[in-house]
Amino acid sequence: MLYYGERNEPRRYLMLDLKLMQKDPDVVRESLAKRGSTIDVQEFLDLDERRKALIAEVETLKAERNAVGPEIARRKKAREDASDLLAKMGEVSERVKTLDAELAEVEAAEREWVMSVPNIPHASVPLGASEEDNPVLRYWGEKPALDFAPKEHWELGTALGGLDFECAAKLAGSRFSISYGWCARLERALAQLMLDTQTSVNGYTEVIPPFIVNRRTMTGTGQLPKFEEDLFKLEGTDYFLIPTAEVPLTNVYSGEVIDEALLPVKFCAQTPCFRSEAGSYGKDTKGLIRQHQFYKVEMVNFAHPEKSYDALEAMTASAEKILQLLNIHYRVIELCTGDMGFSAAKTYDIEVWLPGQDQYREISSCSNCEDFQARRADIRFQPADSKKKQFVHTLNGSGLAVGRCLVAVMENYQQADGSIVIPDALKPYMGGLEVVPAK
RNA sequence: GGAGAGGUGUCCGAGUACGGCUUAAGGAGCACGCCUGGAAAGCGUGUUUGGGGGGAACUCCAACGGAGGUUCAAAUCCUCUCCUCUCCGCCA
């Protein structure tokens, strides 16, 4: 196992293939345009030209210095005068120092530029500017036929004594919740069902990772350096609370070479997720939909590059499986170029039907990041038939967001009298409770 | 939190008291070749990564946990820092 210093960058910090940038910057330009980004490619090309010029000069000087070194040593040993060489090399070293400093600046600027460029969308991703342009791929099940006006989950949860947002606000603030009794147990039951299904049925290995990680780890999956304001940072340290288990799970193999025979590696974990939700003021202020802290069962795959898109379909199916077991209506949409996340090359969202809110809400997001994160985090595999190590493809998906799934169960299984029926799939986990009785 | 030990290539492991002749001895592993009916053993050759230049053969620069400093020159000296291990303290 290798250990890196905090400020050490991965050897391959370029998540975009640098060669691609140099050879065919238009591909990157086009990709950025599709995403609606304003990043300027020319800026990078200028930096790279400057970098090469500096390298050429400084390396010539260093070669000279290295060549003269032994002669200085020889003369000193022979007690001959070396002052002319010392003076000359003093000047050379001074110049080297200046150039090295400048080179470091240029490289830092280049790195910053590269690290802020989002992944290139897969060719199949539909063009679009915003979520309005995301096509629906398929529907599963049907909306429940309710012969009464359905309530929203916070109303149900509060009325049945399961949720108390006022108390949570007292303890912490807005965007927090506290749950009791049947509601707390129901959330635990959902997480159990998800973990059991992903491990026993879908072949994932269960993991309990750290919920707090360092800067390097956050950078590996793309949360940093661009999105620091979305994270909770522990004051006085360089630690961050994870916004998703994707971060620790994907970075398990950072800096490592995976044996090809082990691929695909499939991890899942239930963790709390912490998000500052900066910039979402006024959105979803009520209920459990948008919280600073929530549980999520996350799936992460390390896949062979040739199989990553099959893996994406399989992962999405694994997430869908949970809602099928719960028998809750949902649809699957594909994110368009303008709506995709920073690290993703292709993303499917699963949107669950919420009768109380009378709309579909995102409950899972499954993405293939291709080698974008693998480059940043330096995750490679050793192909059996070649000496050259290759970057793996990484995928991540929610399987599912537990809090939002709790919302879905409450709203879809509510009865006219205000009670909530426990779905069959959850009964084994509920200690005999079949209905949350109305009060 | 206190005291100590340590971090070198795929792995093990020298080198650090006296800075240059060590990108790095030695061993293991691995690859190829010879040998063999075949294999083992043996012998020979090769075996890090990133970057610059070149059509190529090739060549130059950098890297001994990380960052910085001293010096003409640092694995080696100095400072800070990260990580691992041992003992003590505290603790679910």
PDB file of C-alpha atoms in Angstrom, chain A residues 12 16 19 38 101 135 188 217 226 234 236 247 266 278 315 319 333 335 364 369 379 401 408 410:
ATOM      1  CA  ARG A  12      -1.930  11.237 -13.403  1.00  0.00           C
ATOM      2  CA  LEU A  16      -8.954  14.541 -19.628  1.00  0.00           C
ATOM      3  CA  LYS A  19      -2.818  13.848 -25.479  1.00  0.00           C
ATOM      4  CA  THR A  38     -18.006  28.651 -20.807  1.00  0.00           C
ATOM      5  CA  ALA A 101       9.348  28.506  -9.883  1.00  0.00           C
ATOM      6  CA  PRO A 135     -36.172  12.073 -22.273  1.00  0.00           C
ATOM      7  CA  ARG A 188     -34.093   0.944   8.873  1.00  0.00           C
ATOM      8  CA  THR A 217     -10.209  11.645  -1.640  1.00  0.00           C
ATOM      9  CA  LYS A 226     -14.977  22.921  -7.813  1.00  0.00           C
ATOM     10  CA  LEU A 234     -14.739  20.042   9.776  1.00  0.00           C
ATOM     11  CA  GLY A 236      -9.706  23.409  11.883  1.00  0.00           C
ATOM     12  CA  VAL A 247     -16.558   9.161  -2.508  1.00  0.00           C
ATOM     13  CA  LYS A 266     -18.823  -4.201  -6.982  1.00  0.00           C
ATOM     14  CA  ALA A 278     -25.905  25.843  -0.587  1.00  0.00           C
ATOM     15  CA  MET A 315     -26.600  -1.185 -12.114  1.00  0.00           C
ATOM     16  CA  ALA A 319     -31.605   0.076  -8.352  1.00  0.00           C
ATOM     17  CA  ILE A 333     -35.092   9.059 -17.572  1.00  0.00           C
ATOM     18  CA  LEU A 335     -30.030  13.008 -18.392  1.00  0.00           C
ATOM     19  CA  SER A 364     -31.636   7.192  -7.796  1.00  0.00           C
ATOM     20  CA  CYS A 369     -17.895   8.043 -15.254  1.00  0.00           C
ATOM     21  CA  ILE A 379      -7.141   3.678 -10.484  1.00  0.00           C
ATOM     22  CA  ALA A 401     -31.793   7.035  -1.472  1.00  0.00           C
ATOM     23  CA  ALA A 408     -42.339   7.023  -1.482  1.00  0.00           C
ATOM     24  CA  MET A 410     -45.530   6.546   2.978  1.00  0.00           C
TER      25      MET A 410
END
